[in-house]
Short mmCIF file of C-alpha atoms in Angstrom, two decimals:
data_model
loop_
_atom_site.label_atom_id
_atom_site.label_comp_id
_atom_site.label_asym_id
_atom_site.label_seq_id
_atom_site.Cartn_x
_atom_site.Cartn_y
_atom_site.Cartn_z
CA MET F 1 -40.23 -63.60 89.52
CA ARG F 2 -38.37 -66.42 87.86
CA HIS F 3 -36.78 -69.26 89.84
CA ARG F 4 -33.40 -68.74 88.15
CA LEU F 5 -32.94 -65.33 89.74
CA PHE F 6 -33.62 -66.71 93.21
CA GLU F 7 -31.14 -69.50 92.57
CA GLU F 8 -28.52 -66.86 91.84
CA TRP F 9 -29.45 -64.89 94.98
CA LEU F 10 -29.07 -68.03 97.05
CA PHE F 11 -25.28 -67.99 96.60
CA SER F 12 -24.66 -64.31 97.15
CA GLN F 13 -26.85 -63.58 100.13
CA ASP F 14 -24.30 -61.14 101.61
CA ASP F 15 -24.94 -58.77 98.72
CA LEU F 16 -28.76 -58.76 99.03
CA ASN F 17 -30.79 -56.00 100.64
CA SER F 18 -33.53 -56.80 103.18
CA ALA F 19 -36.34 -56.66 100.59
CA GLN F 20 -34.49 -59.10 98.36
CA LYS F 21 -33.82 -61.37 101.32
CA ASP F 22 -37.55 -61.38 102.19
CA LEU F 23 -38.45 -62.27 98.62
CA LEU F 24 -35.88 -65.06 98.64
CA ASP F 25 -37.19 -66.44 101.94
CA LYS F 26 -40.74 -66.50 100.57
CA HIS F 27 -39.59 -68.24 97.42
CA LYS F 28 -37.60 -70.83 99.37
CA GLN F 29 -40.67 -71.84 101.36
CA ASN F 30 -42.29 -73.18 98.19
CA CYS F 31 -39.26 -74.20 96.12
CA GLN F 32 -37.80 -77.62 96.78
CA ARG F 33 -34.85 -77.06 94.43
CA CYS F 34 -33.76 -73.93 96.30
CA GLN F 35 -34.16 -75.66 99.64
CA SER F 36 -32.00 -78.55 98.45
CA LEU F 37 -29.32 -76.29 97.02
CA GLU F 38 -29.15 -74.19 100.17
CA ALA F 39 -28.91 -77.28 102.36
CA ALA F 40 -26.22 -78.71 100.08
CA TRP F 41 -24.17 -75.54 100.25
CA ASN F 42 -24.55 -75.36 104.04
CA GLU F 43 -23.18 -78.89 104.31
CA VAL F 44 -20.27 -78.19 101.97
CA SER F 45 -19.26 -74.99 103.72
CA LEU F 46 -19.48 -76.66 107.11
CA TYR F 47 -17.26 -79.54 106.04
CA MET F 48 -14.80 -77.07 104.55
CA GLU F 49 -14.61 -75.10 107.77
CA GLU F 50 -14.10 -78.30 109.76
CA GLN F 51 -11.16 -79.47 107.67
CA ASP F 52 -7.84 -79.07 109.41
CA TRP F 53 -4.82 -77.45 107.82
CA MET F 54 -2.43 -79.77 106.12
CA ALA F 55 1.14 -79.50 107.35
CA PRO F 56 4.30 -80.51 105.48
CA ASP F 57 6.48 -83.37 106.72
CA GLU F 58 9.15 -82.54 109.28
CA ASP F 59 12.39 -80.82 108.20
CA PHE F 60 10.69 -78.80 105.49
CA GLY F 61 13.23 -76.01 106.08
CA GLN F 62 16.21 -78.35 105.71
CA ARG F 63 14.79 -79.73 102.50
CA TRP F 64 14.35 -76.18 101.26
CA GLN F 65 17.96 -75.31 102.09
CA SER F 66 19.30 -78.26 100.12
CA ARG F 67 17.02 -77.32 97.23
CA LEU F 68 18.41 -73.79 97.34
CA LYS F 69 21.99 -75.13 97.20
CA GLN F 70 21.07 -77.36 94.28
CA TYR F 71 19.48 -74.39 92.52
CA LYS F 72 22.60 -72.24 93.02
CA VAL F 73 24.88 -74.95 91.58
CA MET F 74 22.53 -75.29 88.60
CA GLU F 75 22.61 -71.53 88.04
CA GLN F 76 26.43 -71.52 88.15
CA GLN F 77 26.54 -74.39 85.69
CA LYS F 78 24.16 -72.54 83.41
CA HIS F 79 26.31 -69.40 83.48
CA ALA F 80 29.48 -71.41 82.86
CA TYR F 81 27.77 -73.21 79.99
CA TRP F 82 26.81 -69.92 78.35
CA ALA F 83 30.28 -68.47 78.87
CA PHE F 84 31.76 -71.63 77.35
CA LEU F 85 29.38 -71.49 74.38
CA LEU F 86 30.11 -67.82 73.69
CA THR F 87 33.87 -68.12 73.94
CA SER F 88 33.92 -71.36 71.94
CA GLY F 89 31.77 -69.70 69.31
CA GLY F 90 34.20 -66.79 69.18
CA ALA F 91 37.19 -69.12 69.02
CA LEU F 92 35.59 -71.11 66.20
CA ILE F 93 34.89 -67.98 64.17
CA PHE F 94 38.55 -67.03 64.33
CA GLY F 95 40.04 -70.54 64.44
CA ILE F 96 38.35 -72.24 61.48
CA PRO F 97 39.87 -69.95 58.81
CA PHE F 98 43.26 -70.41 60.49
CA LEU F 99 43.03 -74.22 60.41
CA ILE F 100 41.72 -74.23 56.85
CA SER F 101 44.62 -72.06 55.75
CA ILE F 102 47.12 -74.47 57.39
CA PHE F 103 45.77 -77.65 55.82
CA THR F 104 45.04 -76.30 52.38
CA THR F 105 48.44 -74.71 51.80
CA SER F 106 50.73 -77.50 53.06
CA PRO F 107 51.58 -80.23 50.51
CA LEU F 108 51.78 -83.78 51.91
CA LEU F 109 55.51 -84.05 51.39
CA GLU F 110 56.18 -80.87 53.25
CA MET F 111 54.46 -82.39 56.26
CA TRP F 112 57.36 -84.83 56.67
CA SER F 113 60.04 -82.25 56.40
CA PHE F 114 60.66 -80.20 59.49
CA PHE F 115 62.14 -77.26 57.62
CA TYR F 116 59.40 -77.25 55.15
CA ARG F 117 56.90 -77.37 57.96
CA VAL F 118 58.49 -74.43 59.67
CA SER F 119 58.58 -72.45 56.47
CA SER F 120 55.00 -73.47 55.81
CA LEU F 121 53.97 -72.35 59.27
CA VAL F 122 55.68 -69.02 58.81
CA GLU F 123 54.01 -68.67 55.46
CA THR F 124 50.68 -69.61 57.02
CA ILE F 125 51.09 -67.11 59.81
CA GLN F 126 51.89 -64.48 57.22
CA ARG F 127 48.81 -65.39 55.25
CA TRP F 128 46.77 -65.42 58.43
CA LEU F 129 48.02 -61.98 59.35
CA SER F 130 47.23 -60.68 55.91
CA PHE F 131 43.81 -62.31 56.17
CA LEU F 132 43.21 -60.57 59.50
CA LEU F 133 44.51 -57.34 58.07
CA MET F 134 42.15 -57.73 55.14
CA ILE F 135 39.25 -58.13 57.58
CA PHE F 136 40.21 -55.51 60.10
CA GLN F 137 41.56 -52.85 57.75
CA PRO F 138 38.13 -51.85 56.48
CA LEU F 139 36.80 -52.27 60.00
CA GLY F 140 39.54 -49.98 61.28
CA VAL F 141 38.11 -47.21 59.16
CA LEU F 142 34.64 -47.79 60.55
CA ILE F 143 35.57 -48.63 64.15
CA PRO F 144 37.63 -46.09 66.08
CA SER F 145 40.88 -47.44 67.49
CA ALA F 146 39.71 -46.99 71.11
CA LEU F 147 36.67 -49.15 70.41
CA GLY F 148 38.85 -51.71 68.66
CA ILE F 149 41.07 -51.96 71.72
CA GLY F 150 37.92 -52.23 73.86
CA ILE F 151 36.61 -55.11 71.76
CA GLY F 152 39.97 -56.83 71.99
CA PHE F 153 40.00 -56.51 75.76
CA THR F 154 36.40 -57.76 75.96
CA VAL F 155 37.24 -60.88 73.95
CA TRP F 156 40.28 -61.63 76.08
CA GLY F 157 38.37 -60.77 79.22
CA SER F 158 35.53 -63.16 78.39
CA MET F 159 38.05 -65.93 77.66
CA LEU F 160 39.69 -65.27 81.03
CA LEU F 161 36.25 -65.26 82.71
CA TRP F 162 35.47 -68.59 81.10
CA LEU F 163 38.71 -70.07 82.42
CA ILE F 164 37.99 -68.74 85.93
CA LEU F 165 34.42 -70.09 85.85
CA MET F 166 35.56 -73.51 84.69
CA ARG F 167 38.17 -73.53 87.45
CA ARG F 168 35.58 -72.56 90.08
CA LEU F 169 33.13 -75.19 88.89
CA HIS F 170 35.90 -77.76 88.98
CA LEU F 171 36.70 -76.74 92.57
CA ILE F 172 33.00 -76.87 93.59
CA GLY F 173 32.66 -80.28 91.95
CA SER F 174 35.76 -81.71 93.61
CA ASP F 175 34.73 -80.18 96.95
CA LYS F 176 31.25 -81.77 96.66
CA ASN F 177 32.71 -85.14 95.68
CA GLY F 178 35.12 -84.93 98.59
CA ARG F 179 32.25 -84.33 101.04
CA GLU F 180 30.21 -87.18 99.61
CA MET O 1 -6.96 -63.52 107.34
CA ALA O 2 -7.55 -64.56 110.89
CA ARG O 3 -5.88 -67.96 110.68
CA VAL O 4 -2.69 -66.60 109.11
CA GLU O 5 -2.45 -63.76 111.59
CA GLU O 6 -2.25 -66.19 114.47
CA LYS O 7 1.51 -65.76 114.02
CA ASN O 8 3.22 -63.23 116.20
CA PRO O 9 3.47 -60.11 113.97
CA ALA O 10 6.54 -58.86 115.86
CA ASP O 11 8.41 -62.05 114.93
CA GLU O 12 7.43 -61.65 111.31
CA VAL O 13 8.62 -58.04 111.11
CA TYR O 14 11.91 -58.85 112.81
CA TRP O 15 12.75 -61.87 110.65
CA LEU O 16 11.55 -60.11 107.53
CA GLU O 17 13.93 -57.23 108.23
CA GLN O 18 16.75 -59.71 108.73
CA ALA O 19 15.91 -61.52 105.51
CA LEU O 20 15.69 -58.26 103.58
CA HIS O 21 19.21 -57.46 104.77
CA GLY O 22 20.40 -60.71 103.24
CA ASP O 23 20.35 -62.86 106.37
CA ALA O 24 19.57 -66.43 105.32
CA ASP O 25 18.64 -67.39 108.89
CA GLY O 26 16.00 -64.67 108.86
CA PHE O 27 14.44 -66.23 105.81
CA MET O 28 14.60 -69.67 107.41
CA HIS O 29 12.53 -68.30 110.30
CA LEU O 30 10.00 -66.94 107.82
CA ILE O 31 9.79 -70.43 106.34
CA GLU O 32 9.15 -71.83 109.81
CA LEU O 33 6.38 -69.27 110.30
CA TYR O 34 4.65 -69.73 106.96
CA GLN O 35 5.33 -73.29 105.85
CA LYS O 36 1.94 -74.52 107.05
CA PRO O 37 -0.31 -71.90 105.38
CA VAL O 38 1.69 -72.15 102.14
CA TYR O 39 1.69 -75.95 102.16
CA ASN O 40 -2.01 -76.13 103.00
CA LEU O 41 -2.84 -73.80 100.11
CA CYS O 42 -0.75 -75.89 97.72
CA TYR O 43 -2.36 -79.09 98.99
CA ARG O 44 -5.90 -77.74 98.62
CA MET O 45 -5.06 -76.46 95.14
CA LEU O 46 -3.19 -79.50 93.82
CA GLY O 47 -4.81 -82.31 95.78
CA ASN O 48 -1.80 -84.44 96.71
CA ARG O 49 1.11 -84.29 99.13
CA GLU O 50 3.94 -84.75 96.65
CA ASP O 51 2.89 -81.90 94.38
CA ALA O 52 2.04 -79.74 97.39
CA GLU O 53 5.53 -80.21 98.85
CA ASP O 54 7.14 -79.36 95.53
CA ALA O 55 4.96 -76.28 95.03
CA ALA O 56 5.55 -75.05 98.58
CA GLN O 57 9.32 -75.43 98.17
CA GLU O 58 9.20 -73.60 94.86
CA THR O 59 7.11 -70.83 96.43
CA PHE O 60 9.75 -70.15 99.07
CA LEU O 61 12.51 -70.31 96.45
CA ARG O 62 10.74 -67.69 94.33
CA ALA O 63 10.05 -65.55 97.37
CA TYR O 64 13.73 -65.75 98.37
CA HIS O 65 14.89 -64.64 94.94
CA HIS O 66 12.38 -61.82 94.64
CA LEU O 67 12.47 -60.65 98.24
CA GLN O 68 13.82 -57.26 97.22
CA LYS O 69 10.70 -56.74 95.10
CA TYR O 70 8.43 -57.25 98.12
CA ASP O 71 6.32 -54.16 98.79
CA ARG O 72 6.41 -53.44 102.52
CA ASN O 73 2.96 -51.87 102.37
CA ARG O 74 1.49 -55.30 101.67
CA ALA O 75 1.14 -58.05 104.23
CA PHE O 76 3.97 -60.54 103.80
CA ALA O 77 1.54 -63.46 104.13
CA THR O 78 -0.60 -62.12 101.28
CA TRP O 79 2.47 -61.67 99.07
CA LEU O 80 3.71 -65.18 99.85
CA LEU O 81 0.29 -66.79 99.33
CA SER O 82 -0.06 -64.89 96.08
CA ILE O 83 3.17 -66.46 94.81
CA ALA O 84 1.99 -69.89 95.95
CA ALA O 85 -1.46 -69.51 94.37
CA HIS O 86 -0.07 -68.37 91.03
CA HIS O 87 2.49 -71.15 90.98
CA CYS O 88 -0.23 -73.73 91.67
CA ILE O 89 -2.47 -72.23 88.97
CA ASP O 90 0.43 -72.44 86.50
CA GLN O 91 1.07 -76.05 87.46
CA LEU O 92 -2.61 -76.94 87.06
CA ARG O 93 -2.74 -75.29 83.66
CA LYS O 94 0.38 -77.18 82.57
CA ASN O 95 -1.13 -80.51 83.60
CA ARG O 96 -4.77 -80.05 82.69
CA VAL O 97 -5.52 -83.74 83.09
CA HIS O 98 -4.36 -84.37 86.61
CA LEU O 99 -5.18 -87.60 88.35
CA VAL O 100 -5.75 -87.39 92.08
CA SER O 101 -5.34 -90.62 93.96
CA ILE O 102 -7.98 -91.53 96.49
CA GLU O 103 -5.24 -92.27 99.03
CA ASP O 104 -3.98 -88.73 98.67
CA LEU O 105 -7.43 -87.49 99.49
CA GLY O 106 -7.28 -89.51 102.70
CA LEU O 107 -6.76 -86.35 104.76
CA GLY O 108 -4.75 -88.28 107.30
CA ASP O 109 -4.16 -85.25 109.52
CA ILE O 110 -7.80 -84.69 110.42
CA SER O 111 -8.05 -84.38 114.17
CA ASP O 112 -11.19 -85.48 115.89
CA PRO O 113 -12.00 -84.12 119.31
CA LEU O 114 -14.69 -86.75 119.91
CA PRO O 115 -13.54 -90.35 120.10
CA ASN O 116 -16.49 -91.59 118.11
CA PRO O 117 -15.36 -94.02 115.40
CA GLU O 118 -18.63 -93.81 113.48
CA ARG O 119 -18.50 -90.04 113.39
CA LYS O 120 -14.86 -90.12 112.37
CA VAL O 121 -15.56 -92.39 109.41
CA VAL O 122 -18.54 -90.29 108.27
CA GLN O 123 -16.62 -87.04 108.68
CA LYS O 124 -13.59 -88.35 106.77
CA ASP O 125 -15.78 -89.63 103.99
CA GLU O 126 -17.66 -86.35 103.66
CA GLN O 127 -14.45 -84.30 103.76
CA GLN O 128 -13.00 -86.44 100.99
CA LYS O 129 -16.08 -85.69 98.95
CA VAL O 130 -15.68 -81.96 99.57
CA GLN O 131 -12.01 -82.07 98.56
CA LYS O 132 -12.93 -83.96 95.37
CA ILE O 133 -15.57 -81.39 94.52
CA LEU O 134 -13.08 -78.61 95.22
CA LEU O 135 -10.63 -80.15 92.76
CA GLN O 136 -13.27 -80.09 90.05
CA LEU O 137 -13.52 -76.29 90.15
CA SER O 138 -11.52 -74.12 87.76
CA GLU O 139 -8.12 -73.01 89.10
CA LEU O 140 -9.06 -69.44 89.96
CA ASP O 141 -12.46 -70.36 91.40
CA ARG O 142 -10.76 -72.95 93.58
CA ALA O 143 -8.17 -70.46 94.80
CA ALA O 144 -10.91 -67.92 95.62
CA ILE O 145 -12.88 -70.51 97.62
CA ILE O 146 -9.78 -71.67 99.51
CA PHE O 147 -8.78 -68.14 100.44
CA TYR O 148 -12.31 -67.27 101.52
CA TYR O 149 -13.12 -70.36 103.58
CA TRP O 150 -9.71 -71.56 104.85
CA TYR O 151 -7.83 -68.29 105.15
CA ASP O 152 -10.80 -66.10 106.07
CA MET O 153 -9.66 -63.50 103.54
CA THR O 154 -11.91 -60.60 102.61
CA TYR O 155 -12.93 -59.96 99.00
CA GLU O 156 -10.33 -57.17 98.84
CA GLU O 157 -7.55 -59.44 100.07
CA ILE O 158 -8.50 -62.15 97.58
CA SER O 159 -8.58 -59.62 94.78
CA GLU O 160 -5.10 -58.38 95.78
CA THR O 161 -3.71 -61.88 96.12
CA LEU O 162 -5.09 -63.27 92.86
CA HIS O 163 -4.73 -60.01 90.91
CA LEU O 164 -8.45 -59.96 90.10
CA SER O 165 -11.01 -57.19 90.25
CA LEU O 166 -13.39 -57.11 93.19
CA SER O 167 -16.39 -57.94 90.99
CA SER O 168 -14.50 -60.85 89.46
CA VAL O 169 -13.76 -62.25 92.93
CA LYS O 170 -17.44 -62.00 93.87
CA SER O 171 -18.64 -63.64 90.69
CA ARG O 172 -16.04 -66.41 90.98
CA LEU O 173 -17.05 -67.14 94.57
CA HIS O 174 -20.70 -67.11 93.60
CA ARG O 175 -20.11 -69.50 90.70
CA ALA O 176 -17.93 -71.79 92.79
CA ARG O 177 -20.48 -72.01 95.61
CA LYS O 178 -23.24 -72.86 93.18
CA GLU O 179 -21.14 -75.45 91.37
CA MET O 180 -20.10 -77.09 94.64
CA ALA O 181 -23.68 -77.17 95.93
CA ILE O 182 -24.94 -78.72 92.69
CA ARG O 183 -22.20 -81.35 92.67
CA TRP O 184 -22.83 -82.12 96.34
CA LEU O 185 -26.53 -82.54 95.64
CA GLU O 186 -25.76 -84.88 92.75
CA GLN O 187 -23.64 -87.05 95.04
CA ASN O 188 -25.97 -86.80 98.05
CA PRO O 189 -29.56 -86.63 96.77
CA SER O 190 -30.84 -87.08 100.33
CA THR O 191 -29.38 -83.76 101.50
CA ARG O 192 -32.70 -81.91 101.58
CA ILE O 193 -34.44 -84.58 103.66
CA GLU O 194 -31.73 -84.35 106.28
CA VAL O 195 -32.03 -80.59 106.71
CA GLY O 196 -32.61 -79.74 110.31
CA ARG O 197 -30.99 -82.86 111.64
CA LYS O 198 -27.42 -82.72 112.89
CA ARG O 199 -25.10 -84.32 110.40
CA TYR O 200 -23.65 -87.06 112.58
CA GLU O 201 -26.88 -88.08 114.23
CA THR O 202 -28.42 -91.44 113.47
CA PRO O 203 -31.67 -91.07 111.49
CA VAL O 204 -34.75 -91.03 113.72
CA ILE O 205 -36.64 -94.31 113.44
#
């Protein structure tokens, strides 16, 4: 039999039957390479078994607890960030056309006149309402009124949630600073 | 898993129940019980104290967040070590080229029952060599060897922990043993001559 097979058997002796073990023993008697490899593995396994278990430094649990706290604050910040992004995105979508309509319809002179400004604002609001009507009228046909109300509540709800989250984060931050 | 089961199983069950009911103190007790096996695994896998500490902390964080997914039919230790092993494997794959400082391989915690300075030096040196060879194995082969020789796990337990088939575990162990023996032989060409003599004995003149 070829040496290569015996070399393979050398490292899986638990899986060999007695006949295979006998063959391996006979081969080992005449094969220096197999003898060396077996001796090398015996040394390695012995040193591995002798190695003690490594232990962490003291107060591992306390360090873990502070890491957990840090993780929770990071998670809260992440949620607040997403809530802020979503609500800001929503506000921008609705706010940009409003701002554009204000600045494009007011002449420079009117800016200095209070009455003109008021009339301009009223006019702008009217235009804005008609703009919204223009957008939502076709949507009103497609979206049932109940769903429309639902969407409205969701938008306001998410804005409220954002405000609450920002308030909570502010409180956590000030509490943490106070403790430090 | 003889070495892991040295813990009192009653303690484990009690604190595990507490932790599963959302008691943070219960989980802290589990950390006390398992910090050493988890840290040791991370150290053997990653090769230095700093990374081992970080990986062990992360392991407990993941376990804490996924505690409700823990299957009570499995041993808690196996589940925990599985998280640790997979985290270490991920870390190793992220940083393929990882430098291990010789100081980190110092194995400062090695206890020596015999106050023989010569033996201590030889033993430390040889154990450093073994740890270096271990770190040269592929991630999964290394994990299989660590579980088999440090944690006395059976093939079935290793296969469950590493999510490998039984035959894959056997072939990985076989390959790892062979690779370690060859590397050892390359570093210690005199190994064969010394067969039959105790390792710390002075050569016969």
